[in-house]
Amino acid sequence: SLPLSSVPPGGFLPHQDATAYATDALASRHISVRVAIDPADEHNGPLEIPIRPGLHSQGIYPNAAGVIEREVEEQLGPWEPVLVQPGDLVLFDSYLPHRSVTNTSDRWRRSAYLTYNVAREGDLHAAYYRTKLAAFKEGSAGSISITKDFGGDIVVP
């Protein structure tokens, strides 16, 4: 994990997916399944999570537009990279703080993310995308999400 002072701009700023999934208006919790398409190592900006247990059970951390406040980010650490190989699965709760730095290598770090809410709360797929579209239209969204946690540039292969 890079020290905070050396984290370059880009990547995904520290956040919780619960803020991006409009948790207050839609489902109460989500589970994300990350499917690694490419290897993620220390050099290509892997997902990073705080190593202290239980941080996903503390609710929403103080944030601005979904980005966890800098002082809180420091208190959550130390942060550890989640290193994966193609085909590896990483499951995490929507309240788990996480981030990634910019991929400055010459290799891809692609992943597919599948997100689920509990069935008893209903199929909220269409409602999520309506909420996301509305946020884009009103100008409150980031470049790729309801929140402003993406700190990089959109790259098209």
mmCIF file of N, CA, C and O in Angstrom, residues 54-137:
data_model
loop_
_atom_site.group_PDB
_atom_site.id
_atom_site.type_symbol
_atom_site.label_atom_id
_atom_site.label_comp_id
_atom_site.label_asym_id
_atom_site.label_seq_id
_atom_site.Cartn_x
_atom_site.Cartn_y
_atom_site.Cartn_z
ATOM 1 N N GLY A 54 -13.989 -5.344 10.734
ATOM 2 C CA GLY A 54 -15.202 -4.714 11.235
ATOM 3 C C GLY A 54 -15.503 -3.330 10.705
ATOM 4 O O GLY A 54 -16.530 -2.753 11.057
ATOM 5 N N LEU A 55 -14.669 -2.769 9.864
ATOM 6 C CA LEU A 55 -14.906 -1.409 9.379
ATOM 7 C C LEU A 55 -16.149 -1.307 8.506
ATOM 8 O O LEU A 55 -16.723 -0.236 8.363
ATOM 9 N N HIS A 56 -16.588 -2.424 7.942
ATOM 10 C CA HIS A 56 -17.807 -2.436 7.113
ATOM 11 C C HIS A 56 -19.074 -2.349 7.968
ATOM 12 O O HIS A 56 -20.162 -2.143 7.440
ATOM 13 N N SER A 57 -18.941 -2.476 9.276
ATOM 14 C CA SER A 57 -20.119 -2.467 10.151
ATOM 15 C C SER A 57 -20.290 -1.131 10.881
ATOM 16 O O SER A 57 -21.054 -1.049 11.836
ATOM 17 N N GLN A 58 -19.604 -0.085 10.419
ATOM 18 C CA GLN A 58 -19.624 1.205 11.096
ATOM 19 C C GLN A 58 -20.508 2.239 10.410
ATOM 20 O O GLN A 58 -20.450 3.420 10.737
ATOM 21 N N GLY A 59 -21.294 1.829 9.418
ATOM 22 C CA GLY A 59 -22.162 2.766 8.710
ATOM 23 C C GLY A 59 -21.390 3.553 7.662
ATOM 24 O O GLY A 59 -20.295 3.181 7.253
ATOM 25 N N ILE A 60 -21.990 4.659 7.236
ATOM 26 C CA ILE A 60 -21.362 5.511 6.220
ATOM 27 C C ILE A 60 -20.372 6.444 6.905
ATOM 28 O O ILE A 60 -20.718 7.128 7.864
ATOM 29 N N TYR A 61 -19.151 6.465 6.415
ATOM 30 C CA TYR A 61 -18.122 7.357 6.953
ATOM 31 C C TYR A 61 -18.317 8.765 6.398
ATOM 32 O O TYR A 61 -18.869 8.938 5.296
ATOM 33 N N PRO A 62 -17.850 9.783 7.128
ATOM 34 C CA PRO A 62 -17.946 11.153 6.616
ATOM 35 C C PRO A 62 -17.318 11.252 5.229
ATOM 36 O O PRO A 62 -16.222 10.732 4.989
ATOM 37 N N ASN A 63 -18.054 11.903 4.313
ATOM 38 C CA ASN A 63 -17.591 11.955 2.924
ATOM 39 C C ASN A 63 -18.126 13.205 2.246
ATOM 40 O O ASN A 63 -19.057 13.832 2.725
ATOM 41 N N ALA A 64 -17.524 13.511 1.125
ATOM 42 C CA ALA A 64 -18.002 14.580 0.240
ATOM 43 C C ALA A 64 -18.261 13.938 -1.107
ATOM 44 O O ALA A 64 -17.335 13.404 -1.729
ATOM 45 N N ALA A 65 -19.516 13.934 -1.541
ATOM 46 C CA ALA A 65 -19.916 13.332 -2.814
ATOM 47 C C ALA A 65 -19.439 11.890 -2.927
ATOM 48 O O ALA A 65 -19.047 11.427 -3.981
ATOM 49 N N GLY A 66 -19.447 11.175 -1.789
ATOM 50 C CA GLY A 66 -19.071 9.771 -1.766
ATOM 51 C C GLY A 66 -17.607 9.512 -1.474
ATOM 52 O O GLY A 66 -17.223 8.379 -1.185
ATOM 53 N N VAL A 67 -16.755 10.528 -1.515
ATOM 54 C CA VAL A 67 -15.324 10.354 -1.266
ATOM 55 C C VAL A 67 -15.070 10.541 0.234
ATOM 56 O O VAL A 67 -15.372 11.596 0.802
ATOM 57 N N ILE A 68 -14.533 9.504 0.872
ATOM 58 C CA ILE A 68 -14.263 9.548 2.311
ATOM 59 C C ILE A 68 -13.283 10.676 2.611
ATOM 60 O O ILE A 68 -12.281 10.861 1.913
ATOM 61 N N GLU A 69 -13.589 11.436 3.646
ATOM 62 C CA GLU A 69 -12.746 12.574 4.032
ATOM 63 C C GLU A 69 -11.325 12.114 4.333
ATOM 64 O O GLU A 69 -11.107 11.035 4.873
ATOM 65 N N ARG A 70 -10.374 12.945 3.995
ATOM 66 C CA ARG A 70 -8.946 12.625 4.100
ATOM 67 C C ARG A 70 -8.545 12.188 5.517
ATOM 68 O O ARG A 70 -7.815 11.218 5.687
ATOM 69 N N GLU A 71 -9.013 12.930 6.524
ATOM 70 C CA GLU A 71 -8.660 12.587 7.909
ATOM 71 C C GLU A 71 -9.194 11.205 8.273
ATOM 72 O O GLU A 71 -8.549 10.435 8.981
ATOM 73 N N VAL A 72 -10.395 10.895 7.794
ATOM 74 C CA VAL A 72 -11.003 9.591 8.068
ATOM 75 C C VAL A 72 -10.220 8.503 7.337
ATOM 76 O O VAL A 72 -9.956 7.437 7.893
ATOM 77 N N GLU A 73 -9.834 8.770 6.097
ATOM 78 C CA GLU A 73 -9.022 7.809 5.326
ATOM 79 C C GLU A 73 -7.763 7.445 6.108
ATOM 80 O O GLU A 73 -7.390 6.274 6.191
ATOM 81 N N GLU A 74 -7.119 8.436 6.683
ATOM 82 C CA GLU A 74 -5.898 8.190 7.455
ATOM 83 C C GLU A 74 -6.188 7.332 8.682
ATOM 84 O O GLU A 74 -5.419 6.428 9.003
ATOM 85 N N GLN A 75 -7.306 7.586 9.352
ATOM 86 C CA GLN A 75 -7.669 6.833 10.550
ATOM 87 C C GLN A 75 -8.044 5.387 10.227
ATOM 88 O O GLN A 75 -7.866 4.503 11.065
ATOM 89 N N LEU A 76 -8.548 5.135 9.034
ATOM 90 C CA LEU A 76 -8.968 3.787 8.650
ATOM 91 C C LEU A 76 -7.786 2.864 8.385
ATOM 92 O O LEU A 76 -7.920 1.649 8.494
ATOM 93 N N GLY A 77 -6.650 3.424 7.999
ATOM 94 C CA GLY A 77 -5.494 2.632 7.609
ATOM 95 C C GLY A 77 -4.906 1.848 8.759
ATOM 96 O O GLY A 77 -5.360 1.956 9.890
ATOM 97 N N PRO A 78 -3.913 1.012 8.464
ATOM 98 C CA PRO A 78 -3.238 0.909 7.177
ATOM 99 C C PRO A 78 -4.098 0.200 6.118
ATOM 100 O O PRO A 78 -4.968 -0.583 6.437
ATOM 101 N N TRP A 79 -3.801 0.550 4.854
ATOM 102 C CA TRP A 79 -4.506 -0.009 3.704
ATOM 103 C C TRP A 79 -3.628 -1.087 3.072
ATOM 104 O O TRP A 79 -2.411 -0.930 2.977
ATOM 105 N N GLU A 80 -4.263 -2.141 2.625
ATOM 106 C CA GLU A 80 -3.554 -3.287 2.066
ATOM 107 C C GLU A 80 -4.048 -3.564 0.647
ATOM 108 O O GLU A 80 -5.256 -3.573 0.399
ATOM 109 N N PRO A 81 -3.141 -3.827 -0.305
ATOM 110 C CA PRO A 81 -3.601 -4.165 -1.665
ATOM 111 C C PRO A 81 -4.236 -5.554 -1.707
ATOM 112 O O PRO A 81 -3.831 -6.454 -0.979
ATOM 113 N N VAL A 82 -5.239 -5.689 -2.563
ATOM 114 C CA VAL A 82 -5.889 -6.984 -2.799
ATOM 115 C C VAL A 82 -5.347 -7.478 -4.140
ATOM 116 O O VAL A 82 -5.747 -6.998 -5.200
ATOM 117 N N LEU A 83 -4.397 -8.397 -4.076
ATOM 118 C CA LEU A 83 -3.720 -8.885 -5.272
ATOM 119 C C LEU A 83 -4.474 -10.087 -5.820
ATOM 120 O O LEU A 83 -4.827 -11.000 -5.069
ATOM 121 N N VAL A 84 -4.747 -10.084 -7.117
ATOM 122 C CA VAL A 84 -5.550 -11.140 -7.730
ATOM 123 C C VAL A 84 -4.943 -11.592 -9.050
ATOM 124 O O VAL A 84 -4.177 -10.869 -9.683
ATOM 125 N N GLN A 85 -5.363 -12.783 -9.442
ATOM 126 C CA GLN A 85 -5.020 -13.357 -10.745
ATOM 127 C C GLN A 85 -6.313 -13.506 -11.543
ATOM 128 O O GLN A 85 -7.405 -13.549 -10.973
ATOM 129 N N PRO A 86 -6.233 -13.594 -12.878
ATOM 130 C CA PRO A 86 -7.444 -13.759 -13.682
ATOM 131 C C PRO A 86 -8.305 -14.912 -13.161
ATOM 132 O O PRO A 86 -7.804 -15.985 -12.841
ATOM 133 N N GLY A 87 -9.605 -14.644 -13.040
ATOM 134 C CA GLY A 87 -10.543 -15.643 -12.555
ATOM 135 C C GLY A 87 -10.777 -15.606 -11.057
ATOM 136 O O GLY A 87 -11.736 -16.200 -10.570
ATOM 137 N N ASP A 88 -9.913 -14.916 -10.302
ATOM 138 C CA ASP A 88 -10.129 -14.810 -8.858
ATOM 139 C C ASP A 88 -11.395 -14.003 -8.588
ATOM 140 O O ASP A 88 -11.736 -13.076 -9.333
ATOM 141 N N LEU A 89 -12.079 -14.353 -7.511
ATOM 142 C CA LEU A 89 -13.272 -13.634 -7.072
ATOM 143 C C LEU A 89 -12.980 -12.948 -5.744
ATOM 144 O O LEU A 89 -12.365 -13.535 -4.869
ATOM 145 N N VAL A 90 -13.448 -11.714 -5.622
ATOM 146 C CA VAL A 90 -13.352 -10.969 -4.373
ATOM 147 C C VAL A 90 -14.767 -10.495 -4.061
ATOM 148 O O VAL A 90 -15.373 -9.789 -4.863
ATOM 149 N N LEU A 91 -15.302 -10.904 -2.922
ATOM 150 C CA LEU A 91 -16.629 -10.480 -2.501
ATOM 151 C C LEU A 91 -16.485 -9.475 -1.377
ATOM 152 O O LEU A 91 -15.687 -9.680 -0.460
ATOM 153 N N PHE A 92 -17.245 -8.367 -1.470
ATOM 154 C CA PHE A 92 -17.187 -7.407 -0.374
ATOM 155 C C PHE A 92 -18.499 -6.665 -0.223
ATOM 156 O O PHE A 92 -19.265 -6.495 -1.162
ATOM 157 N N ASP A 93 -18.735 -6.252 1.006
ATOM 158 C CA ASP A 93 -19.935 -5.550 1.426
ATOM 159 C C ASP A 93 -19.888 -4.100 0.944
ATOM 160 O O ASP A 93 -18.811 -3.499 0.852
ATOM 161 N N SER A 94 -21.050 -3.519 0.675
ATOM 162 C CA SER A 94 -21.098 -2.146 0.155
ATOM 163 C C SER A 94 -20.648 -1.100 1.168
ATOM 164 O O SER A 94 -20.423 0.048 0.812
ATOM 165 N N TYR A 95 -20.485 -1.479 2.420
ATOM 166 C CA TYR A 95 -20.014 -0.539 3.440
ATOM 167 C C TYR A 95 -18.510 -0.639 3.679
ATOM 168 O O TYR A 95 -17.960 0.110 4.487
ATOM 169 N N LEU A 96 -17.817 -1.551 3.001
ATOM 170 C CA LEU A 96 -16.371 -1.683 3.179
ATOM 171 C C LEU A 96 -15.653 -0.518 2.502
ATOM 172 O O LEU A 96 -15.788 -0.316 1.287
ATOM 173 N N PRO A 97 -14.880 0.276 3.248
ATOM 174 C CA PRO A 97 -14.092 1.330 2.597
ATOM 175 C C PRO A 97 -13.043 0.701 1.675
ATOM 176 O O PRO A 97 -12.433 -0.315 2.022
ATOM 177 N N HIS A 98 -12.853 1.292 0.518
ATOM 178 C CA HIS A 98 -11.833 0.807 -0.401
ATOM 179 C C HIS A 98 -11.414 1.922 -1.342
ATOM 180 O O HIS A 98 -12.068 2.960 -1.432
ATOM 181 N N ARG A 99 -10.316 1.707 -2.041
ATOM 182 C CA ARG A 99 -9.752 2.690 -2.968
ATOM 183 C C ARG A 99 -8.823 1.949 -3.923
ATOM 184 O O ARG A 99 -8.548 0.759 -3.760
ATOM 185 N N SER A 100 -8.319 2.649 -4.915
ATOM 186 C CA SER A 100 -7.228 2.140 -5.759
ATOM 187 C C SER A 100 -6.500 3.335 -6.342
ATOM 188 O O SER A 100 -7.109 4.375 -6.607
ATOM 189 N N VAL A 101 -5.209 3.190 -6.507
ATOM 190 C CA VAL A 101 -4.437 4.269 -7.099
ATOM 191 C C VAL A 101 -4.402 4.092 -8.610
ATOM 192 O O VAL A 101 -4.818 3.066 -9.148
ATOM 193 N N THR A 102 -3.905 5.085 -9.282
ATOM 194 C CA THR A 102 -3.820 5.051 -10.732
ATOM 195 C C THR A 102 -2.918 3.913 -11.197
ATOM 196 O O THR A 102 -1.870 3.663 -10.613
ATOM 197 N N ASN A 103 -3.334 3.255 -12.245
ATOM 198 C CA ASN A 103 -2.506 2.244 -12.888
ATOM 199 C C ASN A 103 -1.484 2.982 -13.754
ATOM 200 O O ASN A 103 -1.831 3.525 -14.797
ATOM 201 N N THR A 104 -0.259 3.019 -13.295
ATOM 202 C CA THR A 104 0.791 3.700 -14.055
ATOM 203 C C THR A 104 1.673 2.717 -14.819
ATOM 204 O O THR A 104 2.668 3.117 -15.402
ATOM 205 N N SER A 105 1.297 1.435 -14.785
ATOM 206 C CA SER A 105 2.056 0.433 -15.523
ATOM 207 C C SER A 105 1.621 0.442 -16.985
ATOM 208 O O SER A 105 0.734 1.199 -17.382
ATOM 209 N N ASP A 106 2.208 -0.446 -17.764
ATOM 210 C CA ASP A 106 1.802 -0.579 -19.164
ATOM 211 C C ASP A 106 0.875 -1.779 -19.352
ATOM 212 O O ASP A 106 0.706 -2.274 -20.451
ATOM 213 N N ARG A 107 0.266 -2.240 -18.242
ATOM 214 C CA ARG A 107 -0.617 -3.411 -18.285
ATOM 215 C C ARG A 107 -2.026 -3.041 -17.818
ATOM 216 O O ARG A 107 -2.204 -2.167 -16.986
ATOM 217 N N TRP A 108 -3.025 -3.746 -18.362
ATOM 218 C CA TRP A 108 -4.402 -3.560 -17.941
ATOM 219 C C TRP A 108 -4.606 -4.113 -16.534
ATOM 220 O O TRP A 108 -3.894 -5.015 -16.100
ATOM 221 N N ARG A 109 -5.631 -3.617 -15.871
ATOM 222 C CA ARG A 109 -6.084 -4.121 -14.586
ATOM 223 C C ARG A 109 -7.615 -4.173 -14.635
ATOM 224 O O ARG A 109 -8.320 -3.515 -13.893
ATOM 225 N N ARG A 110 -8.113 -4.955 -15.560
ATOM 226 C CA ARG A 110 -9.563 -5.011 -15.768
ATOM 227 C C ARG A 110 -10.221 -5.983 -14.780
ATOM 228 O O ARG A 110 -9.635 -6.996 -14.424
ATOM 229 N N SER A 111 -11.418 -5.622 -14.406
ATOM 230 C CA SER A 111 -12.246 -6.468 -13.549
ATOM 231 C C SER A 111 -13.694 -6.274 -13.961
ATOM 232 O O SER A 111 -14.073 -5.215 -14.457
ATOM 233 N N ALA A 112 -14.486 -7.288 -13.732
ATOM 234 C CA ALA A 112 -15.937 -7.172 -13.879
ATOM 235 C C ALA A 112 -16.523 -7.159 -12.476
ATOM 236 O O ALA A 112 -16.073 -7.901 -11.602
ATOM 237 N N TYR A 113 -17.496 -6.284 -12.261
ATOM 238 C CA TYR A 113 -18.154 -6.199 -10.958
ATOM 239 C C TYR A 113 -19.625 -6.553 -11.107
ATOM 240 O O TYR A 113 -20.321 -5.989 -11.955
ATOM 241 N N LEU A 114 -20.073 -7.473 -10.294
ATOM 242 C CA LEU A 114 -21.475 -7.869 -10.223
ATOM 243 C C LEU A 114 -21.952 -7.457 -8.837
ATOM 244 O O LEU A 114 -21.291 -7.754 -7.843
ATOM 245 N N THR A 115 -23.074 -6.775 -8.765
ATOM 246 C CA THR A 115 -23.555 -6.270 -7.482
ATOM 247 C C THR A 115 -24.957 -6.785 -7.211
ATOM 248 O O THR A 115 -25.811 -6.758 -8.089
ATOM 249 N N TYR A 116 -25.152 -7.243 -5.992
ATOM 250 C CA TYR A 116 -26.418 -7.841 -5.592
ATOM 251 C C TYR A 116 -26.948 -7.205 -4.319
ATOM 252 O O TYR A 116 -26.178 -6.831 -3.445
ATOM 253 N N ASN A 117 -28.260 -7.099 -4.234
ATOM 254 C CA ASN A 117 -28.913 -6.756 -2.972
ATOM 255 C C ASN A 117 -29.748 -7.955 -2.555
ATOM 256 O O ASN A 117 -29.974 -8.872 -3.350
ATOM 257 N N VAL A 118 -30.201 -7.964 -1.300
ATOM 258 C CA VAL A 118 -30.988 -9.108 -0.827
ATOM 259 C C VAL A 118 -32.326 -9.154 -1.561
ATOM 260 O O VAL A 118 -32.936 -8.123 -1.842
ATOM 261 N N ALA A 119 -32.778 -10.356 -1.864
ATOM 262 C CA ALA A 119 -33.992 -10.553 -2.659
ATOM 263 C C ALA A 119 -35.226 -9.946 -2.000
ATOM 264 O O ALA A 119 -36.097 -9.423 -2.695
ATOM 265 N N ARG A 120 -35.303 -9.967 -0.678
ATOM 266 C CA ARG A 120 -36.517 -9.468 -0.005
ATOM 267 C C ARG A 120 -36.710 -7.964 -0.221
ATOM 268 O O ARG A 120 -37.795 -7.447 -0.005
ATOM 269 N N GLU A 121 -35.665 -7.251 -0.658
ATOM 270 C CA GLU A 121 -35.790 -5.814 -0.931
ATOM 271 C C GLU A 121 -36.181 -5.543 -2.379
ATOM 272 O O GLU A 121 -36.373 -4.395 -2.757
ATOM 273 N N GLY A 122 -36.283 -6.587 -3.171
ATOM 274 C CA GLY A 122 -36.770 -6.450 -4.537
ATOM 275 C C GLY A 122 -35.677 -6.336 -5.574
ATOM 276 O O GLY A 122 -34.499 -6.208 -5.267
ATOM 277 N N ASP A 123 -36.109 -6.382 -6.825
ATOM 278 C CA ASP A 123 -35.216 -6.207 -7.969
ATOM 279 C C ASP A 123 -35.097 -4.706 -8.212
ATOM 280 O O ASP A 123 -36.009 -4.068 -8.731
ATOM 281 N N LEU A 124 -33.961 -4.145 -7.848
ATOM 282 C CA LEU A 124 -33.773 -2.697 -7.898
ATOM 283 C C LEU A 124 -32.865 -2.255 -9.046
ATOM 284 O O LEU A 124 -32.441 -1.102 -9.093
ATOM 285 N N HIS A 125 -32.608 -3.145 -9.968
ATOM 286 C CA HIS A 125 -31.725 -2.836 -11.095
ATOM 287 C C HIS A 125 -32.197 -1.601 -11.862
ATOM 288 O O HIS A 125 -31.446 -0.637 -12.048
ATOM 289 N N ALA A 126 -33.429 -1.600 -12.312
ATOM 290 C CA ALA A 126 -33.954 -0.466 -13.095
ATOM 291 C C ALA A 126 -34.008 0.809 -12.257
ATOM 292 O O ALA A 126 -33.673 1.893 -12.739
ATOM 293 N N ALA A 127 -34.403 0.691 -10.993
ATOM 294 C CA ALA A 127 -34.477 1.876 -10.115
ATOM 295 C C ALA A 127 -33.103 2.484 -9.905
ATOM 296 O O ALA A 127 -32.950 3.713 -9.885
ATOM 297 N N TYR A 128 -32.076 1.641 -9.758
ATOM 298 C CA TYR A 128 -30.707 2.145 -9.611
ATOM 299 C C TYR A 128 -30.305 2.955 -10.837
ATOM 300 O O TYR A 128 -29.789 4.064 -10.717
ATOM 301 N N TYR A 129 -30.548 2.422 -12.029
ATOM 302 C CA TYR A 129 -30.137 3.133 -13.238
ATOM 303 C C TYR A 129 -30.960 4.394 -13.473
ATOM 304 O O TYR A 129 -30.442 5.381 -14.005
ATOM 305 N N ARG A 130 -32.214 4.407 -13.057
ATOM 306 C CA ARG A 130 -33.000 5.662 -13.119
ATOM 307 C C ARG A 130 -32.387 6.711 -12.190
ATOM 308 O O ARG A 130 -32.255 7.878 -12.555
ATOM 309 N N THR A 131 -32.012 6.285 -10.989
ATOM 310 C CA THR A 131 -31.391 7.193 -10.021
ATOM 311 C C THR A 131 -30.067 7.720 -10.556
ATOM 312 O O THR A 131 -29.764 8.914 -10.461
ATOM 313 N N LYS A 132 -29.285 6.843 -11.149
ATOM 314 C CA LYS A 132 -27.988 7.231 -11.707
ATOM 315 C C LYS A 132 -28.177 8.215 -12.862
ATOM 316 O O LYS A 132 -27.488 9.237 -12.935
ATOM 317 N N LEU A 133 -29.099 7.924 -13.756
ATOM 318 C CA LEU A 133 -29.371 8.815 -14.884
ATOM 319 C C LEU A 133 -29.815 10.189 -14.397
ATOM 320 O O LEU A 133 -29.367 11.220 -14.908
ATOM 321 N N ALA A 134 -30.682 10.212 -13.390
ATOM 322 C CA ALA A 134 -31.146 11.493 -12.840
ATOM 323 C C ALA A 134 -29.983 12.285 -12.259
ATOM 324 O O ALA A 134 -29.902 13.509 -12.436
ATOM 325 N N ALA A 135 -29.051 11.615 -11.583
ATOM 326 C CA ALA A 135 -27.880 12.301 -11.020
ATOM 327 C C ALA A 135 -27.001 12.883 -12.127
ATOM 328 O O ALA A 135 -26.481 13.991 -11.994
ATOM 329 N N PHE A 136 -26.850 12.146 -13.221
ATOM 330 C CA PHE A 136 -26.082 12.681 -14.357
ATOM 331 C C PHE A 136 -26.779 13.903 -14.952
ATOM 332 O O PHE A 136 -26.148 14.910 -15.242
ATOM 333 N N LYS A 137 -28.086 13.807 -15.132
ATOM 334 C CA LYS A 137 -28.843 14.912 -15.732
ATOM 335 C C LYS A 137 -28.799 16.167 -14.876
ATOM 336 O O LYS A 137 -28.714 17.278 -15.400
#
